Amino acid sequence: MIPNQWYIVLEPQEIKKNQLVGVTRFGERLVFWRKSDGSLVCFQDKCVHRGASLAIGEHLGNEIACPFHGFRYDETGRVTLIPANGKSAQIASYFHIKTYPVREYLGWVFLWWGEKEPTTEPFYFSDIDASFSWKSSHHLWPVHYSRAIENQLDLVHLPFVHKTTIGRGNRTLVNGPVQVIQENTISFWVYNEVDHGQTPKKASELPPPDPTRQHIQFIFPNMWQNYITEKMRILVAFVPVDETHTLIYLRTAQKFVKTPGIRQIVDSLSLFFSKIVLHQDERVVITQIPVKSALHMDEKLIPGDLPIITYRQMRDRLLQGS
């Protein structure tokens, strides 16, 4: 995983008050909980005493207790009580569990994954705000998150994998694509067309990037959107579970229908269609070997794979810390 980054890991509604929520992320067991004021806390899900899961323990307002021997932890991860030693016993500072910075932002839970302290706050697609309504679903794929991401950066597969949905029209010829890189964001515009024997156009022969036209964006480390129009998007968070599993959070967002009732119908229909498209992807992506991608691997890439090549180059630089 790319270290020292804010990753989307959950949706806020998955963590209810007075509950402990255990999940696996980045190959680690984590436990999430809310304090009495509703603010989020995240610990490594492993008691410092004997390694039991805290997620099956007890929620005590602003503390949680291990189910095995009753060790209590405050929000900082410090052990505040060892029942076997008595309430008045001194507790050494090494009785302290690993904690992770977490934030709630625009309907997502972000976690800072890294040894360093956060140097920024979480960020998201700049024009997504509370004016959008959305509906979401979760899908577990048996692949590394890099493979799942690359599938959504793949322009070449559309008329083959999605020939009955978004790839209709047999537009197999890939022009360009036109691509823009801004810090940790990749944006690209698709100009696929029917092949009549013409030579694919280079990016320089295509219209310049237009942020109001349909395009794809990816923000490192795990955020993606299909910008359909100013008022309609498809959003995905590729949540790393472990080296061979990714939890895909699929979200459709729109703000062109605001009437209650009708809005919910539109949101539901949009999500239903997007799930069909995602399942078409899954059928193929889970067969790719190896399950994890890398900058240098045994694949013969072509010009239409430019977004994938760019992703691998940028990911490799971030992994190397440059």
Short mmCIF file of C-alpha atoms in Angstrom, two decimals:
data_model
loop_
_atom_site.label_atom_id
_atom_site.label_comp_id
_atom_site.label_asym_id
_atom_site.label_seq_id
_atom_site.Cartn_x
_atom_site.Cartn_y
_atom_site.Cartn_z
CA MET A 1 0.00 0.00 0.00
CA ILE A 2 1.11 3.57 -0.62
CA PRO A 3 2.10 4.90 2.82
CA ASN A 4 1.23 8.24 4.38
CA GLN A 5 -2.02 8.76 2.51
CA TRP A 6 -5.67 9.33 3.40
CA TYR A 7 -7.65 6.28 2.26
CA ILE A 8 -11.41 5.92 2.12
CA VAL A 9 -12.12 2.83 4.25
CA LEU A 10 -15.81 2.92 5.23
CA GLU A 11 -19.04 4.89 5.08
CA PRO A 12 -20.02 6.72 8.31
CA GLN A 13 -23.34 4.91 8.67
CA GLU A 14 -21.48 1.63 9.09
CA ILE A 15 -20.21 2.83 12.49
CA LYS A 16 -23.14 3.37 14.83
CA LYS A 17 -22.99 4.84 18.33
CA ASN A 18 -22.41 2.40 21.19
CA GLN A 19 -21.08 -0.25 18.80
CA LEU A 20 -17.66 -1.67 18.02
CA VAL A 21 -17.04 -2.36 14.35
CA GLY A 22 -14.26 -4.74 13.38
CA VAL A 23 -12.98 -4.78 9.79
CA THR A 24 -9.88 -5.82 7.90
CA ARG A 25 -8.12 -3.07 5.97
CA PHE A 26 -4.58 -3.08 4.51
CA GLY A 27 -4.25 -6.66 5.78
CA GLU A 28 -4.68 -5.46 9.38
CA ARG A 29 -7.55 -6.02 11.79
CA LEU A 30 -8.99 -2.66 12.84
CA VAL A 31 -11.75 -1.68 15.26
CA PHE A 32 -13.80 1.51 14.83
CA TRP A 33 -16.02 3.09 17.47
CA ARG A 34 -17.63 6.39 18.38
CA LYS A 35 -17.15 8.31 21.59
CA SER A 36 -20.13 9.72 23.48
CA ASP A 37 -20.02 12.88 21.35
CA GLY A 38 -20.15 10.81 18.14
CA SER A 39 -16.55 11.41 17.07
CA LEU A 40 -14.68 8.50 15.50
CA VAL A 41 -11.81 6.45 16.92
CA CYS A 42 -9.82 3.65 15.26
CA PHE A 43 -7.49 1.15 16.94
CA GLN A 44 -5.52 -1.84 15.83
CA ASP A 45 -7.90 -4.67 16.71
CA LYS A 46 -5.54 -6.55 19.00
CA CYS A 47 -5.44 -6.23 22.76
CA VAL A 48 -1.93 -5.47 24.02
CA HIS A 49 -2.32 -8.14 26.70
CA ARG A 50 -3.09 -11.43 24.92
CA GLY A 51 -4.03 -10.36 21.39
CA ALA A 52 -7.81 -10.80 21.60
CA SER A 53 -10.10 -8.88 19.28
CA LEU A 54 -11.44 -5.69 20.84
CA ALA A 55 -14.26 -5.61 18.29
CA ILE A 56 -16.15 -8.21 20.32
CA GLY A 57 -15.52 -6.34 23.55
CA GLU A 58 -17.61 -3.76 25.40
CA HIS A 59 -18.36 -0.16 24.46
CA LEU A 60 -18.22 2.05 27.56
CA GLY A 61 -18.94 5.52 26.21
CA ASN A 62 -15.50 7.11 25.96
CA GLU A 63 -13.64 3.87 26.55
CA ILE A 64 -13.79 0.28 25.32
CA ALA A 65 -12.96 -2.94 27.17
CA CYS A 66 -11.32 -6.14 25.99
CA PRO A 67 -13.65 -9.18 26.17
CA PHE A 68 -10.86 -11.46 27.44
CA HIS A 69 -9.50 -9.89 30.64
CA GLY A 70 -11.30 -6.55 30.84
CA PHE A 71 -8.43 -4.24 29.92
CA ARG A 72 -9.88 -0.77 29.26
CA TYR A 73 -8.68 1.69 26.63
CA ASP A 74 -9.37 5.39 26.26
CA GLU A 75 -9.59 7.24 22.93
CA THR A 76 -5.81 7.69 22.75
CA GLY A 77 -5.23 3.93 22.95
CA ARG A 78 -3.88 4.10 26.51
CA VAL A 79 -4.83 1.31 28.92
CA THR A 80 -6.69 2.92 31.82
CA LEU A 81 -7.58 -0.19 33.84
CA ILE A 82 -6.15 -3.67 34.33
CA PRO A 83 -8.80 -5.32 36.52
CA ALA A 84 -6.49 -8.10 37.74
CA ASN A 85 -4.09 -5.49 39.15
CA GLY A 86 -6.77 -3.48 40.92
CA LYS A 87 -8.31 -0.05 40.29
CA SER A 88 -5.52 1.82 42.10
CA ALA A 89 -2.63 0.10 40.30
CA GLN A 90 -0.11 2.15 38.33
CA ILE A 91 -0.15 1.31 34.60
CA ALA A 92 3.07 1.46 32.60
CA SER A 93 3.09 3.61 29.47
CA TYR A 94 3.84 0.64 27.23
CA PHE A 95 0.27 -0.58 27.81
CA HIS A 96 -0.83 1.37 24.77
CA ILE A 97 -2.46 0.22 21.54
CA LYS A 98 -1.74 1.53 18.04
CA THR A 99 -4.27 4.14 16.90
CA TYR A 100 -5.04 5.53 13.45
CA PRO A 101 -6.15 9.08 12.56
CA VAL A 102 -9.65 9.03 11.06
CA ARG A 103 -11.94 11.70 9.64
CA GLU A 104 -15.51 11.87 8.37
CA TYR A 105 -15.75 13.90 5.19
CA LEU A 106 -18.44 14.16 2.49
CA GLY A 107 -20.08 10.90 3.44
CA TRP A 108 -16.88 8.86 3.72
CA VAL A 109 -14.61 7.66 6.50
CA PHE A 110 -10.96 8.44 5.73
CA LEU A 111 -8.06 6.75 7.53
CA TRP A 112 -4.45 7.94 7.49
CA TRP A 113 -2.27 4.94 6.68
CA GLY A 114 1.37 5.53 7.54
CA GLU A 115 3.94 5.96 10.27
CA LYS A 116 4.12 9.73 9.94
CA GLU A 117 1.51 12.06 11.36
CA PRO A 118 -0.99 13.45 8.82
CA THR A 119 0.43 16.37 6.89
CA THR A 120 -2.90 17.26 5.24
CA GLU A 121 -6.60 16.80 5.78
CA PRO A 122 -8.63 14.44 3.55
CA PHE A 123 -9.65 15.80 0.17
CA TYR A 124 -12.09 14.63 -2.46
CA PHE A 125 -13.35 15.71 -5.87
CA SER A 126 -13.58 19.45 -5.46
CA ASP A 127 -17.08 19.96 -6.87
CA ILE A 128 -18.78 17.12 -4.98
CA ASP A 129 -20.75 18.56 -2.08
CA ALA A 130 -23.88 18.07 0.02
CA SER A 131 -26.12 19.24 -2.83
CA PHE A 132 -25.78 15.78 -4.42
CA SER A 133 -28.02 12.91 -3.39
CA TRP A 134 -26.51 9.46 -3.65
CA LYS A 135 -27.07 5.76 -3.22
CA SER A 136 -24.33 3.20 -2.69
CA SER A 137 -23.52 -0.51 -2.61
CA HIS A 138 -20.51 -2.61 -1.58
CA HIS A 139 -18.84 -5.36 -3.62
CA LEU A 140 -15.99 -7.64 -2.51
CA TRP A 141 -13.61 -8.66 -5.31
CA PRO A 142 -10.85 -11.30 -4.92
CA VAL A 143 -8.15 -9.04 -6.41
CA HIS A 144 -5.57 -6.54 -5.21
CA TYR A 145 -6.95 -3.02 -5.20
CA SER A 146 -4.51 -1.95 -7.94
CA ARG A 147 -6.18 -4.35 -10.39
CA ALA A 148 -9.63 -3.03 -9.53
CA ILE A 149 -8.46 0.55 -10.05
CA GLU A 150 -6.81 -0.20 -13.38
CA ASN A 151 -10.03 -1.69 -14.69
CA GLN A 152 -11.73 1.69 -14.24
CA LEU A 153 -8.86 3.39 -16.11
CA ASP A 154 -9.13 0.97 -19.05
CA LEU A 155 -10.51 2.56 -22.24
CA VAL A 156 -9.89 -0.42 -24.49
CA HIS A 157 -12.22 -2.92 -22.80
CA LEU A 158 -15.46 -0.96 -23.16
CA PRO A 159 -16.87 -2.43 -26.44
CA PHE A 160 -15.97 -5.96 -25.37
CA VAL A 161 -16.77 -6.30 -21.67
CA HIS A 162 -19.67 -3.83 -21.82
CA LYS A 163 -21.06 -4.50 -25.30
CA THR A 164 -24.63 -4.60 -23.91
CA THR A 165 -24.32 -1.52 -21.67
CA ILE A 166 -21.90 1.42 -21.74
CA GLY A 167 -19.85 -0.14 -24.58
CA ARG A 168 -22.65 -0.36 -27.12
CA GLY A 169 -21.88 0.90 -30.61
CA ASN A 170 -18.74 -1.15 -31.37
CA ARG A 171 -16.43 1.84 -30.87
CA THR A 172 -13.27 -0.27 -30.78
CA LEU A 173 -10.81 2.31 -32.14
CA VAL A 174 -9.12 4.26 -29.33
CA ASN A 175 -8.12 7.82 -30.20
CA GLY A 176 -5.64 9.50 -27.89
CA PRO A 177 -6.62 9.48 -25.10
CA VAL A 178 -6.32 13.05 -23.86
CA GLN A 179 -4.85 13.05 -20.37
CA VAL A 180 -4.11 15.67 -17.72
CA ILE A 181 -2.10 15.13 -14.51
CA GLN A 182 -2.45 17.55 -11.59
CA GLU A 183 -0.53 16.58 -8.46
CA ASN A 184 -2.04 13.20 -7.44
CA THR A 185 -5.00 13.35 -9.83
CA ILE A 186 -5.25 11.75 -13.28
CA SER A 187 -8.00 13.01 -15.62
CA PHE A 188 -8.65 11.64 -19.10
CA TRP A 189 -11.14 12.12 -21.91
CA VAL A 190 -12.36 9.23 -24.08
CA TYR A 191 -12.63 9.56 -27.88
CA ASN A 192 -13.29 5.96 -28.94
CA GLU A 193 -15.01 5.49 -32.32
CA VAL A 194 -16.09 2.85 -34.84
CA ASP A 195 -13.17 1.46 -36.84
CA HIS A 196 -13.59 2.15 -40.57
CA GLY A 197 -9.93 1.53 -41.29
CA GLN A 198 -8.73 4.97 -40.22
CA THR A 199 -5.58 5.56 -38.18
CA PRO A 200 -6.18 6.36 -34.48
CA LYS A 201 -5.68 10.04 -33.74
CA LYS A 202 -2.98 11.25 -31.41
CA ALA A 203 -3.91 13.30 -28.35
CA SER A 204 -2.57 16.42 -30.08
CA GLU A 205 -5.12 15.92 -32.86
CA LEU A 206 -8.09 15.81 -30.48
CA PRO A 207 -10.03 18.63 -28.76
CA PRO A 208 -8.28 20.08 -25.69
CA PRO A 209 -9.44 18.94 -22.24
CA ASP A 210 -12.87 20.32 -21.35
CA PRO A 211 -13.73 19.90 -17.64
CA THR A 212 -17.45 20.26 -18.44
CA ARG A 213 -17.40 17.30 -20.86
CA GLN A 214 -17.71 13.68 -19.74
CA HIS A 215 -14.38 12.40 -18.44
CA ILE A 216 -12.78 10.06 -15.90
CA GLN A 217 -10.80 11.13 -12.84
CA PHE A 218 -8.72 9.22 -10.32
CA ILE A 219 -7.27 10.67 -7.12
CA PHE A 220 -4.56 8.71 -5.33
CA PRO A 221 -4.67 6.53 -3.42
CA ASN A 222 -8.18 5.07 -4.01
CA MET A 223 -10.81 7.55 -5.30
CA TRP A 224 -12.42 7.50 -8.78
CA GLN A 225 -15.23 9.28 -10.54
CA ASN A 226 -16.96 9.17 -13.89
CA TYR A 227 -17.87 12.82 -14.48
CA ILE A 228 -20.95 12.38 -16.68
CA THR A 229 -22.30 15.90 -16.32
CA GLU A 230 -22.03 18.68 -13.77
CA LYS A 231 -25.09 17.19 -12.05
CA MET A 232 -24.47 13.45 -12.46
CA ARG A 233 -21.53 11.27 -11.36
CA ILE A 234 -20.55 7.70 -10.67
CA LEU A 235 -18.13 7.46 -7.75
CA VAL A 236 -16.03 4.53 -6.58
CA ALA A 237 -13.74 3.96 -3.61
CA PHE A 238 -11.38 1.00 -3.97
CA VAL A 239 -10.87 -0.07 -0.36
CA PRO A 240 -7.87 -2.37 0.25
CA VAL A 241 -8.88 -5.31 2.44
CA ASP A 242 -5.67 -7.29 2.02
CA GLU A 243 -3.26 -8.27 -0.75
CA THR A 244 -5.88 -10.35 -2.57
CA HIS A 245 -9.21 -8.65 -1.76
CA THR A 246 -10.74 -5.25 -2.48
CA LEU A 247 -14.03 -3.87 -1.20
CA ILE A 248 -15.52 -1.67 -3.89
CA TYR A 249 -17.81 1.10 -2.69
CA LEU A 250 -19.97 2.04 -5.67
CA ARG A 251 -21.92 5.28 -5.38
CA THR A 252 -24.16 7.06 -7.88
CA ALA A 253 -24.63 10.78 -7.26
CA GLN A 254 -26.91 13.34 -8.89
CA LYS A 255 -28.51 16.72 -8.27
CA PHE A 256 -30.73 17.22 -11.30
CA VAL A 257 -33.77 15.62 -9.59
CA LYS A 258 -34.60 17.06 -6.18
CA THR A 259 -38.28 16.14 -5.72
CA PRO A 260 -38.60 13.65 -2.81
CA GLY A 261 -39.80 10.26 -3.96
CA ILE A 262 -38.81 10.81 -7.58
CA ARG A 263 -35.27 11.53 -6.46
CA GLN A 264 -35.07 8.20 -4.61
CA ILE A 265 -36.39 6.35 -7.67
CA VAL A 266 -33.80 8.00 -9.93
CA ASP A 267 -31.01 7.23 -7.45
CA SER A 268 -32.08 3.58 -7.18
CA LEU A 269 -32.33 3.08 -10.95
CA SER A 270 -28.95 4.70 -11.50
CA LEU A 271 -27.31 2.45 -8.92
CA PHE A 272 -29.03 -0.64 -10.37
CA PHE A 273 -27.59 0.06 -13.82
CA SER A 274 -24.13 0.85 -12.43
CA LYS A 275 -24.11 -2.47 -10.55
CA ILE A 276 -24.80 -4.30 -13.82
CA VAL A 277 -21.80 -2.58 -15.40
CA LEU A 278 -19.61 -3.36 -12.38
CA HIS A 279 -20.56 -7.05 -12.44
CA GLN A 280 -19.57 -7.19 -16.11
CA ASP A 281 -16.14 -5.91 -15.08
CA GLU A 282 -15.82 -8.32 -12.16
CA ARG A 283 -16.34 -11.39 -14.34
CA VAL A 284 -13.16 -10.57 -16.28
CA VAL A 285 -10.95 -8.78 -13.75
CA ILE A 286 -10.98 -11.64 -11.25
CA THR A 287 -9.35 -13.86 -13.91
CA GLN A 288 -6.31 -11.60 -14.39
CA ILE A 289 -2.90 -12.99 -13.44
CA PRO A 290 -1.28 -11.92 -11.21
CA VAL A 291 -3.94 -10.48 -8.89
CA LYS A 292 -1.67 -7.49 -8.16
CA SER A 293 -0.28 -5.11 -10.77
CA ALA A 294 3.12 -3.42 -10.82
CA LEU A 295 5.09 -0.97 -12.93
CA HIS A 296 7.17 -3.72 -14.52
CA MET A 297 5.31 -6.94 -15.32
CA ASP A 298 4.76 -9.37 -18.18
CA GLU A 299 2.15 -7.39 -20.11
CA LYS A 300 2.46 -5.94 -23.61
CA LEU A 301 0.68 -2.58 -23.35
CA ILE A 302 -0.62 -0.42 -26.21
CA PRO A 303 -1.21 3.35 -26.70
CA GLY A 304 -4.82 3.08 -25.47
CA ASP A 305 -3.47 1.89 -22.12
CA LEU A 306 -1.98 5.32 -21.35
CA PRO A 307 -4.08 5.92 -18.18
CA ILE A 308 -3.00 2.52 -16.81
CA ILE A 309 0.65 3.21 -17.60
CA THR A 310 0.39 6.62 -15.93
CA TYR A 311 -1.28 5.11 -12.86
CA ARG A 312 1.50 2.53 -12.50
CA GLN A 313 4.22 5.14 -12.87
CA MET A 314 2.64 7.49 -10.33
CA ARG A 315 1.88 4.67 -7.91
CA ASP A 316 5.47 3.43 -8.12
CA ARG A 317 6.80 6.93 -7.37
CA LEU A 318 4.50 7.25 -4.37
CA LEU A 319 5.52 3.81 -3.12
CA GLN A 320 9.15 4.88 -3.37
CA GLY A 321 8.32 8.07 -1.47
CA SER A 322 9.22 10.48 -4.26
#
